XYZ file of C-alpha atoms in Angstrom:
544
model
C -125.773 -50.199 -50.069
C -122.767 -51.064 -52.219
C -122.715 -54.831 -51.785
C -121.815 -57.246 -54.609
C -123.563 -59.628 -55.074
C -126.729 -57.765 -54.136
C -128.405 -59.312 -51.061
C -132.038 -60.403 -50.922
C -133.189 -58.028 -48.209
C -131.765 -55.175 -46.133
C -133.305 -53.407 -43.132
C -131.448 -50.200 -42.439
C -128.772 -49.048 -42.178
C -129.584 -46.938 -39.135
C -127.592 -44.162 -37.481
C -126.418 -46.079 -34.439
C -123.608 -48.509 -34.981
C -120.997 -50.929 -33.752
C -117.261 -50.231 -33.803
C -114.939 -53.217 -33.734
C -111.831 -52.466 -31.722
C -109.210 -54.180 -29.564
C -111.911 -55.048 -27.007
C -114.129 -56.845 -29.543
C -114.385 -60.585 -29.017
C -115.290 -63.343 -31.456
C -117.697 -66.028 -30.287
C -118.013 -68.985 -32.666
C -120.732 -71.596 -32.228
C -120.402 -75.258 -33.219
C -119.808 -75.735 -36.944
C -118.498 -72.218 -37.581
C -114.820 -72.878 -36.945
C -113.726 -72.257 -40.540
C -115.279 -68.815 -40.578
C -113.795 -68.106 -37.140
C -110.306 -68.885 -38.472
C -110.879 -66.867 -41.624
C -112.158 -63.797 -39.759
C -109.165 -63.738 -37.419
C -106.851 -64.119 -40.401
C -108.524 -61.598 -42.731
C -110.095 -58.931 -40.503
C -107.510 -59.406 -37.774
C -104.775 -58.612 -40.264
C -106.628 -55.752 -41.985
C -107.473 -53.891 -38.765
C -104.869 -55.222 -36.350
C -107.544 -56.763 -34.138
C -106.917 -59.851 -31.979
C -110.631 -60.854 -31.865
C -110.163 -63.099 -28.820
C -112.783 -65.704 -27.883
C -115.240 -64.731 -25.153
C -118.500 -65.979 -23.640
C -121.839 -65.023 -25.164
C -122.543 -62.569 -22.343
C -119.927 -60.157 -23.674
C -121.589 -57.115 -25.279
C -118.837 -55.964 -27.624
C -118.667 -59.088 -29.702
C -118.939 -60.679 -33.118
C -121.003 -63.866 -32.921
C -121.164 -66.764 -35.380
C -123.807 -69.468 -35.177
C -125.785 -72.017 -37.189
C -129.531 -71.434 -37.477
C -131.253 -74.514 -38.882
C -134.337 -72.486 -39.794
C -132.354 -70.871 -42.624
C -131.759 -72.479 -46.028
C -128.391 -74.014 -46.936
C -125.866 -71.252 -47.685
C -128.320 -68.591 -46.471
C -127.318 -66.120 -43.779
C -128.680 -63.320 -41.623
C -126.280 -60.574 -40.576
C -127.490 -58.456 -37.663
C -125.661 -55.372 -36.405
C -126.942 -53.792 -33.161
C -125.000 -51.148 -31.272
C -126.203 -52.588 -27.951
C -124.695 -56.025 -28.608
C -122.383 -56.081 -31.601
C -122.741 -58.133 -34.773
C -124.105 -61.620 -35.330
C -123.888 -63.835 -38.388
C -126.376 -66.700 -38.406
C -126.137 -69.192 -41.261
C -128.305 -72.035 -42.430
C -125.102 -74.063 -42.467
C -121.383 -73.475 -42.114
C -121.168 -72.108 -45.653
C -123.946 -69.621 -44.951
C -122.004 -68.256 -41.983
C -118.955 -67.858 -44.233
C -120.901 -65.978 -46.916
C -122.247 -63.708 -44.201
C -118.655 -63.002 -43.199
C -117.908 -61.961 -46.789
C -120.751 -59.451 -46.591
C -119.433 -58.175 -43.251
C -116.043 -57.619 -44.865
C -117.573 -55.555 -47.669
C -119.502 -53.432 -45.153
C -116.254 -52.575 -43.402
C -114.856 -50.840 -46.488
C -111.973 -51.384 -48.876
C -109.542 -51.293 -45.934
C -110.918 -54.693 -44.870
C -109.387 -56.214 -48.037
C -105.845 -55.209 -47.132
C -103.306 -57.463 -45.447
C -102.122 -54.938 -42.864
C -103.905 -52.042 -41.121
C -103.888 -48.482 -42.369
C -103.499 -45.735 -39.761
C -106.855 -44.260 -40.794
C -108.823 -47.533 -40.920
C -111.796 -47.942 -38.577
C -113.889 -51.108 -38.404
C -117.285 -49.469 -37.995
C -120.729 -50.797 -38.926
C -124.136 -49.084 -38.807
C -127.040 -50.968 -37.253
C -128.832 -53.100 -39.847
C -130.164 -56.537 -40.722
C -129.214 -58.261 -43.993
C -130.919 -61.491 -45.048
C -129.595 -63.320 -48.050
C -129.404 -66.665 -49.835
C -128.059 -67.846 -53.211
C -130.120 -68.566 -56.297
C -127.945 -71.499 -57.436
C -125.951 -74.137 -55.533
C -123.287 -74.242 -58.303
C -121.577 -70.867 -58.772
C -118.328 -71.583 -60.482
C -115.205 -70.460 -62.267
C -113.144 -72.681 -64.567
C -109.453 -71.909 -64.692
C -107.389 -73.522 -67.446
C -103.866 -74.121 -66.124
C -102.919 -76.477 -68.948
C -102.451 -73.933 -71.743
C -100.537 -71.615 -69.418
C -99.478 -72.931 -66.046
C -100.423 -70.906 -62.983
C -98.177 -71.379 -59.931
C -99.754 -72.700 -56.752
C -99.621 -69.339 -54.953
C -101.645 -67.757 -57.752
C -104.220 -70.546 -57.588
C -104.638 -69.947 -53.850
C -105.088 -66.250 -54.559
C -107.846 -67.027 -57.045
C -109.626 -69.115 -54.429
C -109.615 -66.032 -52.197
C -111.067 -63.985 -55.048
C -113.811 -66.546 -55.622
C -114.678 -66.533 -51.922
C -114.854 -62.731 -51.873
C -117.561 -62.965 -54.564
C -119.487 -65.841 -52.949
C -118.525 -68.283 -55.698
C -118.291 -71.853 -54.450
C -116.998 -74.097 -57.266
C -113.475 -74.041 -58.690
C -113.323 -76.091 -61.896
C -109.648 -77.029 -62.210
C -108.784 -77.780 -65.869
C -105.639 -79.822 -65.257
C -104.892 -81.617 -68.531
C -104.967 -80.869 -72.232
C -102.873 -81.258 -75.372
C -100.528 -78.504 -74.195
C -99.697 -79.816 -70.732
C -100.460 -82.273 -67.931
C -100.501 -80.483 -64.589
C -101.122 -83.030 -61.804
C -98.664 -85.588 -60.425
C -99.785 -89.208 -60.923
C -97.325 -91.404 -59.070
C -97.980 -94.629 -60.941
C -97.482 -92.818 -64.258
C -94.558 -90.442 -63.592
C -93.929 -89.572 -67.243
C -97.229 -87.659 -67.301
C -95.401 -84.852 -65.526
C -91.791 -85.705 -66.407
C -92.672 -85.410 -70.120
C -96.285 -84.248 -70.344
C -95.945 -81.132 -68.173
C -93.474 -79.367 -70.491
C -93.586 -78.041 -74.039
C -90.640 -76.747 -76.028
C -92.281 -73.545 -77.230
C -95.691 -71.850 -77.438
C -97.715 -70.287 -80.227
C -98.085 -66.555 -79.585
C -101.644 -65.489 -80.240
C -104.168 -67.359 -82.341
C -103.116 -70.548 -84.132
C -103.110 -68.611 -87.433
C -100.361 -66.364 -86.073
C -96.828 -66.773 -87.411
C -95.364 -65.763 -84.056
C -93.854 -68.082 -81.457
C -92.591 -67.757 -77.931
C -89.507 -69.948 -78.164
C -89.103 -70.380 -74.406
C -90.015 -73.771 -72.911
C -93.164 -73.613 -70.814
C -94.589 -75.890 -68.168
C -95.083 -76.870 -64.581
C -97.287 -79.122 -62.493
C -98.747 -79.544 -59.035
C -97.426 -82.272 -56.777
C -99.999 -84.325 -54.930
C -99.183 -82.387 -51.777
C -99.752 -79.149 -53.722
C -103.165 -80.449 -54.729
C -103.991 -81.431 -51.149
C -103.042 -77.932 -50.040
C -105.176 -76.300 -52.739
C -108.172 -78.501 -51.911
C -107.825 -77.847 -48.177
C -107.441 -74.102 -48.751
C -110.591 -74.126 -50.871
C -112.502 -76.153 -48.275
C -111.664 -73.561 -45.604
C -113.490 -71.112 -47.884
C -116.412 -73.462 -48.609
C -115.289 -73.895 -52.209
C -115.444 -77.278 -53.931
C -112.591 -78.058 -56.313
C -113.836 -80.078 -59.306
C -110.898 -81.627 -61.189
C -110.949 -82.114 -64.958
C -108.966 -84.805 -66.757
C -109.847 -84.458 -70.430
C -110.648 -87.691 -72.328
C -110.709 -89.026 -75.021
C -109.729 -85.859 -76.922
C -107.405 -83.059 -75.822
C -104.932 -85.767 -74.810
C -101.717 -85.231 -76.765
C -99.690 -84.401 -73.629
C -100.611 -87.808 -72.189
C -99.884 -89.574 -75.492
C -96.516 -87.816 -75.743
C -95.663 -89.261 -72.337
C -97.113 -92.733 -73.025
C -97.333 -93.310 -76.809
C -99.258 -96.598 -76.387
C -102.303 -94.517 -75.370
C -102.685 -93.233 -78.923
C -103.867 -94.817 -82.147
C -100.592 -96.522 -82.965
C -101.946 -98.262 -86.082
C -102.703 -94.870 -87.672
C -99.727 -92.672 -86.726
C -96.313 -92.999 -85.135
C -97.289 -91.834 -81.661
C -93.653 -91.998 -80.507
C -93.010 -88.937 -82.662
C -95.533 -86.800 -80.780
C -94.491 -84.161 -78.269
C -96.545 -81.962 -75.976
C -98.457 -79.724 -78.367
C -97.191 -76.181 -78.825
C -100.165 -74.851 -80.775
C -103.842 -74.083 -80.160
C -107.070 -75.479 -81.564
C -108.631 -78.932 -81.868
C -105.991 -81.651 -81.969
C -106.484 -84.819 -84.079
C -104.451 -87.042 -81.746
C -106.978 -88.728 -79.462
C -106.884 -91.712 -77.131
C -107.202 -95.211 -78.543
C -110.352 -97.045 -77.340
C -108.386 -99.970 -75.905
C -108.522 -101.864 -72.626
C -105.006 -100.603 -71.911
C -106.225 -97.003 -72.181
C -109.150 -97.719 -69.867
C -106.891 -99.329 -67.264
C -104.390 -96.469 -67.529
C -107.009 -93.799 -66.861
C -108.650 -95.841 -64.128
C -105.276 -95.632 -62.400
C -105.202 -91.877 -62.971
C -108.693 -91.454 -61.523
C -107.912 -93.707 -58.552
C -105.160 -91.327 -57.484
C -107.334 -88.331 -58.284
C -110.171 -89.529 -56.048
C -107.734 -89.657 -53.145
C -106.875 -86.006 -53.756
C -110.253 -84.473 -54.565
C -113.293 -85.153 -52.329
C -115.641 -83.474 -54.832
C -118.738 -85.509 -55.711
C -118.283 -84.444 -59.335
C -115.304 -85.388 -61.504
C -115.060 -83.711 -64.908
C -113.870 -85.903 -67.790
C -113.972 -83.370 -70.611
C -115.396 -85.311 -73.522
C -115.303 -82.292 -75.845
C -113.805 -81.682 -79.264
C -112.821 -85.278 -79.973
C -112.168 -85.631 -83.729
C -113.056 -89.103 -84.998
C -110.701 -89.226 -88.017
C -108.116 -91.488 -86.359
C -110.816 -93.855 -85.117
C -112.246 -94.032 -88.642
C -108.809 -94.938 -89.993
C -107.886 -97.323 -87.177
C -108.556 -101.018 -87.764
C -108.355 -101.557 -83.995
C -110.972 -98.880 -83.307
C -113.232 -100.233 -86.049
C -112.903 -103.737 -84.612
C -113.873 -102.344 -81.233
C -116.997 -100.778 -82.721
C -117.988 -104.157 -84.194
C -117.133 -106.014 -80.987
C -119.321 -103.692 -78.902
C -122.172 -103.614 -81.417
C -121.966 -99.841 -81.809
C -123.300 -97.810 -84.729
C -120.209 -95.696 -85.276
C -117.571 -93.433 -83.830
C -120.001 -91.197 -81.932
C -121.258 -94.212 -80.018
C -117.651 -95.278 -79.452
C -117.027 -91.977 -77.676
C -120.243 -92.491 -75.706
C -119.019 -95.983 -74.732
C -115.759 -94.437 -73.516
C -117.599 -91.873 -71.379
C -120.152 -94.395 -70.100
C -117.344 -96.638 -68.909
C -116.036 -93.928 -66.618
C -119.532 -92.864 -65.616
C -120.075 -96.394 -64.272
C -116.582 -96.576 -62.797
C -117.023 -93.295 -60.911
C -120.563 -94.139 -59.777
C -119.312 -97.395 -58.248
C -117.016 -95.252 -56.095
C -119.676 -92.798 -55.017
C -118.773 -90.055 -57.492
C -120.579 -88.431 -60.413
C -119.267 -87.805 -63.910
C -119.725 -84.411 -65.509
C -118.575 -83.567 -69.033
C -118.880 -80.990 -71.794
C -122.045 -81.155 -73.872
C -120.405 -83.302 -76.583
C -120.980 -86.265 -74.274
C -124.563 -86.081 -75.562
C -123.296 -87.458 -78.881
C -124.070 -91.140 -79.241
C -126.223 -91.168 -76.112
C -125.717 -89.610 -72.710
C -124.295 -91.732 -69.935
C -127.159 -92.450 -67.501
C -125.780 -90.706 -64.410
C -123.806 -87.994 -66.153
C -124.222 -84.254 -65.724
C -123.490 -81.791 -68.518
C -121.493 -78.565 -68.730
C -123.308 -76.756 -71.545
C -120.619 -74.712 -73.316
C -121.519 -74.510 -77.016
C -124.655 -72.575 -76.154
C -127.858 -73.389 -74.317
C -128.977 -76.219 -76.630
C -126.952 -79.013 -75.054
C -128.035 -77.993 -71.581
C -131.673 -77.790 -72.634
C -131.555 -81.264 -74.193
C -129.838 -82.733 -71.146
C -132.137 -81.067 -68.614
C -135.276 -82.085 -70.510
C -133.946 -85.655 -70.421
C -133.580 -85.454 -66.640
C -129.839 -84.795 -66.379
C -128.274 -82.129 -64.189
C -126.721 -79.198 -66.027
C -124.248 -76.389 -65.420
C -124.851 -73.529 -67.856
C -121.634 -71.978 -69.185
C -122.349 -70.964 -72.822
C -119.288 -69.592 -74.560
C -121.324 -66.816 -76.187
C -121.981 -65.271 -72.775
C -119.558 -66.331 -70.033
C -116.258 -67.266 -71.665
C -114.126 -64.606 -70.027
C -111.259 -65.149 -72.458
C -113.509 -63.371 -74.981
C -112.645 -59.699 -75.331
C -114.329 -56.989 -73.279
C -114.255 -54.241 -75.893
C -113.756 -53.882 -79.622
C -111.078 -51.207 -79.421
C -107.638 -51.686 -81.007
C -105.822 -51.307 -77.695
C -107.385 -54.363 -76.085
C -104.812 -57.096 -75.419
C -104.881 -60.143 -77.709
C -108.498 -60.042 -78.982
C -110.311 -63.374 -78.824
C -113.971 -64.078 -79.587
C -117.019 -61.901 -79.239
C -117.171 -58.613 -77.385
C -118.689 -59.390 -74.002
C -118.882 -56.250 -71.900
C -119.507 -55.940 -68.185
C -123.141 -55.182 -68.993
C -123.415 -58.193 -71.312
C -122.284 -60.499 -68.508
C -124.629 -58.784 -66.052
C -127.558 -59.503 -68.365
C -126.660 -63.173 -68.822
C -129.490 -65.508 -67.786
C -128.462 -69.077 -66.869
C -131.950 -70.604 -67.170
C -133.321 -70.232 -70.712
C -137.079 -69.608 -70.926
C -137.422 -72.606 -73.267
C -136.939 -74.972 -70.338
C -139.972 -76.532 -68.705
C -140.230 -76.000 -64.919
C -139.303 -79.652 -64.341
C -136.235 -79.341 -66.535
C -135.246 -75.983 -65.015
C -134.912 -77.752 -61.666
C -132.010 -79.699 -63.194
C -129.961 -76.523 -63.726
C -127.491 -76.822 -60.861
C -126.176 -73.386 -61.615
C -123.715 -71.576 -63.784
C -120.024 -71.137 -64.372
C -117.701 -68.658 -66.073
C -114.822 -70.222 -68.009
C -111.300 -68.856 -68.424
C -109.212 -70.499 -71.157
C -105.634 -69.297 -71.095
C -104.213 -69.766 -74.592
C -103.429 -66.038 -74.794
C -103.004 -65.398 -71.048
C -99.366 -65.936 -70.163
C -99.471 -64.843 -66.510
C -101.621 -63.896 -63.546
C -101.893 -60.225 -64.471
C -103.245 -61.117 -67.900
C -105.788 -63.499 -66.343
C -106.872 -60.746 -63.943
C -107.496 -58.386 -66.851
C -109.817 -60.850 -68.575
C -111.627 -62.033 -65.467
C -112.244 -58.720 -63.702
C -114.449 -56.791 -63.371
C -116.704 -59.197 -65.280
C -116.492 -61.872 -62.586
C -118.226 -59.461 -60.196
C -121.174 -59.184 -62.607
C -121.214 -62.940 -63.090
C -121.175 -63.502 -59.326
C -124.294 -61.395 -58.925
C -126.023 -63.337 -61.714
C -125.135 -66.608 -59.998
C -126.057 -65.526 -56.471
C -128.824 -62.938 -56.579
C -132.469 -63.318 -57.590
C -132.343 -60.807 -60.436
C -135.216 -59.787 -62.724
C -135.289 -60.714 -66.410
C -132.157 -59.583 -68.286
C -133.726 -56.533 -69.938
C -135.142 -55.361 -66.607
C -131.906 -55.525 -64.607
C -130.684 -52.260 -63.139
C -127.227 -52.122 -64.648
C -126.867 -48.446 -63.693
C -127.171 -49.401 -60.032
C -124.675 -52.227 -60.529
C -122.227 -49.758 -62.105
C -122.723 -47.445 -59.127
C -121.903 -50.272 -56.733
C -118.896 -51.210 -58.848
C -117.319 -47.789 -58.208
C -116.946 -48.947 -54.595
C -116.039 -52.506 -55.564
C -113.114 -51.303 -57.693
C -111.553 -49.977 -54.473
C -111.869 -53.449 -52.943
C -110.208 -54.969 -56.022
C -107.454 -52.349 -55.772
C -106.835 -53.346 -52.167
C -106.635 -56.989 -53.257
C -104.109 -56.127 -55.979
C -106.317 -57.249 -58.877
C -105.155 -56.057 -62.322
C -108.693 -55.574 -63.644
C -109.693 -53.769 -66.817
C -110.502 -50.175 -65.807
C -113.895 -48.800 -66.923
C -112.120 -46.324 -69.230
C -110.110 -48.990 -71.017
C -106.695 -50.615 -70.658
C -103.882 -48.824 -68.899
C -100.726 -48.259 -70.973
C -99.061 -51.461 -69.737
C -102.236 -53.462 -70.367
C -102.542 -52.506 -74.033
C -101.976 -54.890 -76.876
C -98.379 -54.959 -78.056
C -97.535 -54.939 -81.744
C -94.554 -57.297 -82.158
C -92.142 -56.543 -84.955
C -92.755 -58.577 -88.072
C -96.397 -59.209 -87.187
C -98.444 -60.274 -90.213
C -102.169 -59.767 -89.884
C -104.105 -60.309 -86.693
C -102.517 -62.447 -84.015
C -105.816 -62.756 -82.211
C -109.204 -64.152 -83.203
C -111.811 -61.422 -82.878
C -115.355 -62.323 -83.931
C -117.474 -59.390 -84.970
C -121.146 -58.818 -84.214
C -123.396 -60.082 -81.470
C -123.020 -63.751 -80.551
C -125.808 -66.125 -81.566
C -128.215 -67.169 -78.826
C -128.068 -70.900 -79.493
C-alpha cells in the first residue's frame, strides 16, 4: 500500500473490488455531514460523480457513520464488492480522516479538480483500521514576515487535511507586520500591516527589496478561514505575539512602547529580520489594549488554545526604563524575567476566566511558568521536558528538527539557505517524545508541530518548496505509531513517496524534487551580492 501517513492495520487488498460510478450513492449518518459535503465537493469534482443520497439498502453506495466503539479520530474503512465502501469513525473527525485515506486509494486523479477521460474510481476489497498517535498534529505558518493571501491560506488548509494534520497555528503578528483586523484599534492594520521595504535574505545581507509589502485579513476573512478549517476538522490557533516581537503594534500605537527610553513615535513597521529590541511597556494601558485585542480575537477563533508568543523578548529597554523598574518594585518581582512572567500570567488568568487556555513559546518558562499555560518547545527539547515534568501540556516543535524554513540540502543551488540541513529522512526520523521524559510527563505531550517562518519566503511557491515533501514525512511522524527513529523503514517511506509525488503534482504543489531544485527553483545570484545572503549553519544540529 502507498498510503501516507501509514495506517495502523490493513487487511487485503483482495482481487474483488468496488467501482464508484454515476450510480453510486452517498449515505451519511448523523454527525458526518462535513465529510459528506467534502466528498461531494472533492471526489464529485475529480471523477464527475453526483454521489446522490440514498437509503442504506442500496448496494452500490459509499456509507459514512459514527461508531462509538472507536477512539476519537480513529476510523475503519471497509471496501466490499457486494456492498460498496463504508467509513466508520470514532467521531466526526475520524470519518473525515477515513475519507482522506479513501481519496489516496483512488489514485492521483482523485486530487484533481476536474475529471480526466481515463480516470476510474475503483477500489479493491480491503479493511483499513487506523488512529492517530497524537491529538495535536500541527503546522505553523508565519504570515507576518511575508503576507499570504487568503486564497493561499485556504489552499494550505486543504494540504493539511490531505495529510491528516489537524492544527493550523496562525502566526498573525510580529515586528514586520500585523495581519488581523481589530476594529477598536484600526491603526494596527492601517499602519501596522505595511512596511516600506524588506531585507532580502539574512539580516547580514546588504540587499533590499525596495517595494512596500503588506496585507491583512479582515474579520470576515478570518471567519471564513476558521469555518473552512472547521469543515476539514482543523483547529486554527491564533498567535498574537507579546511582549516582544511587537514593533508593528508600537509603530501603530507608540504609547504601547517604552516611551521613557526611546522616541516610539519614530518607529515604523520593521523592515529587517532578527530579534527586535522594541518591546511592549509593562503598563496598565498596554494590558487594557491587548485585552481589547484578545476580546475581538475570541469572537473570531473558537480554539481552546490562544498563543501569546512570549519568545525572544530582550529586557534592555525594561532595564533602562524607570517606569518598568517601578513596576518591578510595585509588584515585588525579582527582576525583568519575572516581569515578563507577570505579563504572561496576566493573560493566562484573563484567558482562563473566559474558558480558554494560554500557550506560548518556551521562554514563558523564564521567571516562572503561568499555572495553566501550555508550552510550545521550540529551542530544543529542554523547555518541553521541563514543562512536562512540571505537569504542563507541551507541543514539541524543536527548531533543530522541524523548522521547515531550514534548508533541505547543502548544495549551492538551494534557494536562500537558512539553518541546518534537514533532509526528508531527517524529518522522518524525528521523535516528538524524548526518552528522557518519565511516563507521567510523556502524557503531557499533546503532540507535535512543524514551523514555517517566512523571512526568506516571498510567495506561495517558495513556501511550497520548503514545506514539501518534508511535511509528508512529518505527518507520518505525527499520526503513525512508528518504531524508534533508527529502526524506521525510510526506504519504504521513499517508495510510498514516489506515488505521493503524483498526488502533490495533481494538487499543484511546488515541492522540492528528490533530485534537487528545478531550474526556476534554484538560488539566484543578484548582481552586487557581497558574501552569503542566507544563514546556513554547518554540521548536525545539537540534540538539546
